[in-house]
GROMACS .gro file of C-alpha atoms in nm:
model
  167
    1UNK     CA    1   0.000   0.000   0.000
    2UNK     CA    2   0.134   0.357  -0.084
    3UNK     CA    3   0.222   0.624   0.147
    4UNK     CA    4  -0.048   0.827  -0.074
    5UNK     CA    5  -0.308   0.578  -0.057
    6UNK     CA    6  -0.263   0.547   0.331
    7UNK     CA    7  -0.280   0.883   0.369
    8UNK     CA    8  -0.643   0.894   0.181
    9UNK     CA    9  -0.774   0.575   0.364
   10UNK     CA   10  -0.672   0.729   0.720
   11UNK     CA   11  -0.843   1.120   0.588
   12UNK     CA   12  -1.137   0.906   0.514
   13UNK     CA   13  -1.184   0.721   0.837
   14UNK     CA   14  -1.155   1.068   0.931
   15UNK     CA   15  -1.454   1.210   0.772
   16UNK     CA   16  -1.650   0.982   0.820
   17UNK     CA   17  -1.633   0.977   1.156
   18UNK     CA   18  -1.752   1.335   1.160
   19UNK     CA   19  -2.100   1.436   1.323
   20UNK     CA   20  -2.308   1.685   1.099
   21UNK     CA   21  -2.239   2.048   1.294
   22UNK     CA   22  -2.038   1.904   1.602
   23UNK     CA   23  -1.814   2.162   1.798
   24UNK     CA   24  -1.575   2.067   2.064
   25UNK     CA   25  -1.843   2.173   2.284
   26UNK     CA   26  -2.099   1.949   2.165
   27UNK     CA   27  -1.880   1.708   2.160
   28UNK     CA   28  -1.873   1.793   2.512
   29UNK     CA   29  -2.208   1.650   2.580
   30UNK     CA   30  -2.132   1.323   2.391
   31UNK     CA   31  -2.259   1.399   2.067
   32UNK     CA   32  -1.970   1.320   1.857
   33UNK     CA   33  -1.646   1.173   1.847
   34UNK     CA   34  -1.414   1.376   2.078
   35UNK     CA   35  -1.159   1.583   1.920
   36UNK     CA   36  -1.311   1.656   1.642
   37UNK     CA   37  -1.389   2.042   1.520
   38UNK     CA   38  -1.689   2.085   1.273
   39UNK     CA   39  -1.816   2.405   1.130
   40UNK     CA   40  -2.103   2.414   0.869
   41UNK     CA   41  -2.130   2.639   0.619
   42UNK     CA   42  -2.438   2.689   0.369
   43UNK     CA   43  -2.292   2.736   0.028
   44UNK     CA   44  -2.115   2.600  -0.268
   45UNK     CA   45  -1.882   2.288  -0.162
   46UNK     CA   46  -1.626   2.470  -0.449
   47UNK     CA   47  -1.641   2.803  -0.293
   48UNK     CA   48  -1.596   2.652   0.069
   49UNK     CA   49  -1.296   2.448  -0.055
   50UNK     CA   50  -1.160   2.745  -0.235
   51UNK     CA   51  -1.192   2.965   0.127
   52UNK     CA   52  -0.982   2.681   0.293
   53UNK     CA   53  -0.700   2.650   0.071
   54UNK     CA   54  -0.708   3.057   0.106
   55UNK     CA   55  -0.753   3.053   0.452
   56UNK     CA   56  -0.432   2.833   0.472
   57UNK     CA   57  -0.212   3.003   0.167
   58UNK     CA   58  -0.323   3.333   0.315
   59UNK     CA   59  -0.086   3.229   0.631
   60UNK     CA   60   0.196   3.174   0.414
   61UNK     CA   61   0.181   2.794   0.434
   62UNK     CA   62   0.196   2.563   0.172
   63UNK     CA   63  -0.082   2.262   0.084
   64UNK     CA   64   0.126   1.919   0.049
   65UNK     CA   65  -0.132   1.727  -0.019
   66UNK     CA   66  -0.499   1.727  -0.094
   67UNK     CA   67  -0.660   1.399  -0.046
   68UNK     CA   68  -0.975   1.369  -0.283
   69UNK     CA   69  -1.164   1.146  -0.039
   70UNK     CA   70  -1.502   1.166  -0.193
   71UNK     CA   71  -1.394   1.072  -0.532
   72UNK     CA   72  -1.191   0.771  -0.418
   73UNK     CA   73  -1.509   0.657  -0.216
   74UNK     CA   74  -1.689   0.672  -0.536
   75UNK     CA   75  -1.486   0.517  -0.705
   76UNK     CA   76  -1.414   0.180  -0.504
   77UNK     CA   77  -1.781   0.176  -0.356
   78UNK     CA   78  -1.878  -0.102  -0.584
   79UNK     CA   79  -1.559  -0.282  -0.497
   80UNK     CA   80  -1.597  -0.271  -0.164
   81UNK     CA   81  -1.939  -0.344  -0.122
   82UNK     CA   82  -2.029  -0.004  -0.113
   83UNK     CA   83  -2.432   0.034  -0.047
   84UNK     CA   84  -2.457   0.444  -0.077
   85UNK     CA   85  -2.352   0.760  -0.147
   86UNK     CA   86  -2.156   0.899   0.125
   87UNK     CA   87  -2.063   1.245  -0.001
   88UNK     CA   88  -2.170   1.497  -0.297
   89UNK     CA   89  -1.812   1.587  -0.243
   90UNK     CA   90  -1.498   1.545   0.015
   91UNK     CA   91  -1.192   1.653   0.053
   92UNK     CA   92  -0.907   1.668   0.342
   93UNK     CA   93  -0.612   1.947   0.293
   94UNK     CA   94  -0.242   1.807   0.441
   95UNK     CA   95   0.025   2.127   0.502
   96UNK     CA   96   0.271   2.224   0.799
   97UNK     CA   97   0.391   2.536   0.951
   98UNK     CA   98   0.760   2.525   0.989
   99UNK     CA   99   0.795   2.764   1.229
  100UNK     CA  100   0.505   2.572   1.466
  101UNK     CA  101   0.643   2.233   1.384
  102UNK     CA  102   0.981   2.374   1.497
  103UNK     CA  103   0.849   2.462   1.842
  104UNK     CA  104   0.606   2.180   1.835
  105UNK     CA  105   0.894   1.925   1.773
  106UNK     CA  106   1.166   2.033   2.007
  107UNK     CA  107   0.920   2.055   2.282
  108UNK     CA  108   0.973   1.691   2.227
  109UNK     CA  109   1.099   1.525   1.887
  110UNK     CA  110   0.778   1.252   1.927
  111UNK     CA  111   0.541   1.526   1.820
  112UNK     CA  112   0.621   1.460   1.457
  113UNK     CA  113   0.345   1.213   1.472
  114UNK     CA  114   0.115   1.539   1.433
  115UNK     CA  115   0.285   1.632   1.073
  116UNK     CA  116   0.184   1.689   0.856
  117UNK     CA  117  -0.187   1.896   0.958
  118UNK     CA  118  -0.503   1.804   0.766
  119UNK     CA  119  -0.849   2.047   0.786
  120UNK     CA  120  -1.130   1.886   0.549
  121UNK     CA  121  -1.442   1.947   0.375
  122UNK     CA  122  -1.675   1.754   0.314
  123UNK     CA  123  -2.124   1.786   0.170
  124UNK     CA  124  -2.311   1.466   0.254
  125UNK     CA  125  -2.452   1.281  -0.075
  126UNK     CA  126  -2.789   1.358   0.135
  127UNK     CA  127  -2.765   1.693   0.254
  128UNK     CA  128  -2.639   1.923  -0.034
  129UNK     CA  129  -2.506   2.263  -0.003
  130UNK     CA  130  -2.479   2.205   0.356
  131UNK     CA  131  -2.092   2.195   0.379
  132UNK     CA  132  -1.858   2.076   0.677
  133UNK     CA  133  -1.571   2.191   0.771
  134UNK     CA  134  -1.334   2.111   1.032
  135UNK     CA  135  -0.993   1.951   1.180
  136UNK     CA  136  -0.892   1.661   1.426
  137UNK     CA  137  -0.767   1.854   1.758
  138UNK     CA  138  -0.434   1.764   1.790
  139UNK     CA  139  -0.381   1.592   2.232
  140UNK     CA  140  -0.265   1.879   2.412
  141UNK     CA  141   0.006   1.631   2.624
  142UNK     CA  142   0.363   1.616   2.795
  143UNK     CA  143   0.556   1.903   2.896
  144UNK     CA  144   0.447   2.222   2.949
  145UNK     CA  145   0.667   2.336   2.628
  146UNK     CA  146   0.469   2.072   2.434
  147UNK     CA  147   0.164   2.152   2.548
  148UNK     CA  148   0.154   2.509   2.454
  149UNK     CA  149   0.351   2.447   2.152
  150UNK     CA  150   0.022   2.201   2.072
  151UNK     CA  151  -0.226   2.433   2.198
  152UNK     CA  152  -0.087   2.681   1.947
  153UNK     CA  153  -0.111   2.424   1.636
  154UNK     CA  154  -0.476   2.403   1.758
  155UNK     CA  155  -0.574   2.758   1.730
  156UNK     CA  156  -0.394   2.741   1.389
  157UNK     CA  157  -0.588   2.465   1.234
  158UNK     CA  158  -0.914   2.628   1.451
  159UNK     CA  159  -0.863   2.945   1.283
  160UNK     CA  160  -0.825   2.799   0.930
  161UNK     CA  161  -1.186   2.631   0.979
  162UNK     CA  162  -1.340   2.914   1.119
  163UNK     CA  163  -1.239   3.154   0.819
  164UNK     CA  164  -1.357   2.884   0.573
  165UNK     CA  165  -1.672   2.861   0.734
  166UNK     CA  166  -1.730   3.257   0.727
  167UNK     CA  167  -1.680   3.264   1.133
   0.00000   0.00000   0.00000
């Protein structure tokens, strides 16, 4: 299996996983997975997409990767079994900051399992122009250096979803 096509399968579990207009704080109360950041937007899914790939090229950082995980779930659903439509469209956006990852990875050189960072899209197949998007919160653990280093990767990725979203 290819780094690439590892990278799409885990973005997927991702999405899926994602409630329809979870928060943190709802997720609070138990009504999503935890850790998981969801803002919904009303709109286009191409003009939503387009205001997160801004809202992170606008910060000076660069997209490595774009996993297209809608299309690839269309495209193997019959070989997989596959009994619906999941999405009208779905898409998760990989990048890193150096200048985070820096402070993020000497707080302690184990961090790098939270590079690269991924915010996604995604419209349901049943719920047109009602478009998601969000990021995974990244464990605020170890030191206090890592912690804050963390908590400052959060806002990031918060901030990204939040200007997408028109917050």
């Amino acid at each position: 299996m290819t780094g690439l096509f590892k990278t799409a399968l885990v973005a997927s579990g991702l999405a899926l996983a994602m409630p329809v207009g979870a928060s943190l704080a709802d997720m609070a109360k138990g009504s999503g997975p935890e850790g998981v950041t969801v803002y919904q937007v009303t709109g286009d899914f191409e003009d939503v997409r387009f205001d997160l790939e801004s809202a992170i090229v606008n910060r000076g950082l660069v997209i490595d990767y774009t996993s297209h995980i809608g299309e690839m779930l269309a495209r193997t659903k019959d070989d997989v079994g596959g009994a619906k439509d999941l999405y009208a469209n779905a898409e998760a956006m990989l990048f890193c900051s150096a200048n985070l990852s820096r402070k993020v990875m000497e707080a302690d050189i184990a961090n790098i399992a939270y590079c690269p960072y991924a915010v996604f899209a995604y419209e349901a197949a049943s719920d047109p122009g009602a478009v998601m998007v969000g990021f995974r919160h990244l464990a605020e653990t170890g030191s206090e250096a890592s912690k804050k280093a963390i908590g400052e990767v959060n806002a990031l990725l918060d901030g990204i979803a939040k200007e997408a979203a028109g917050e």
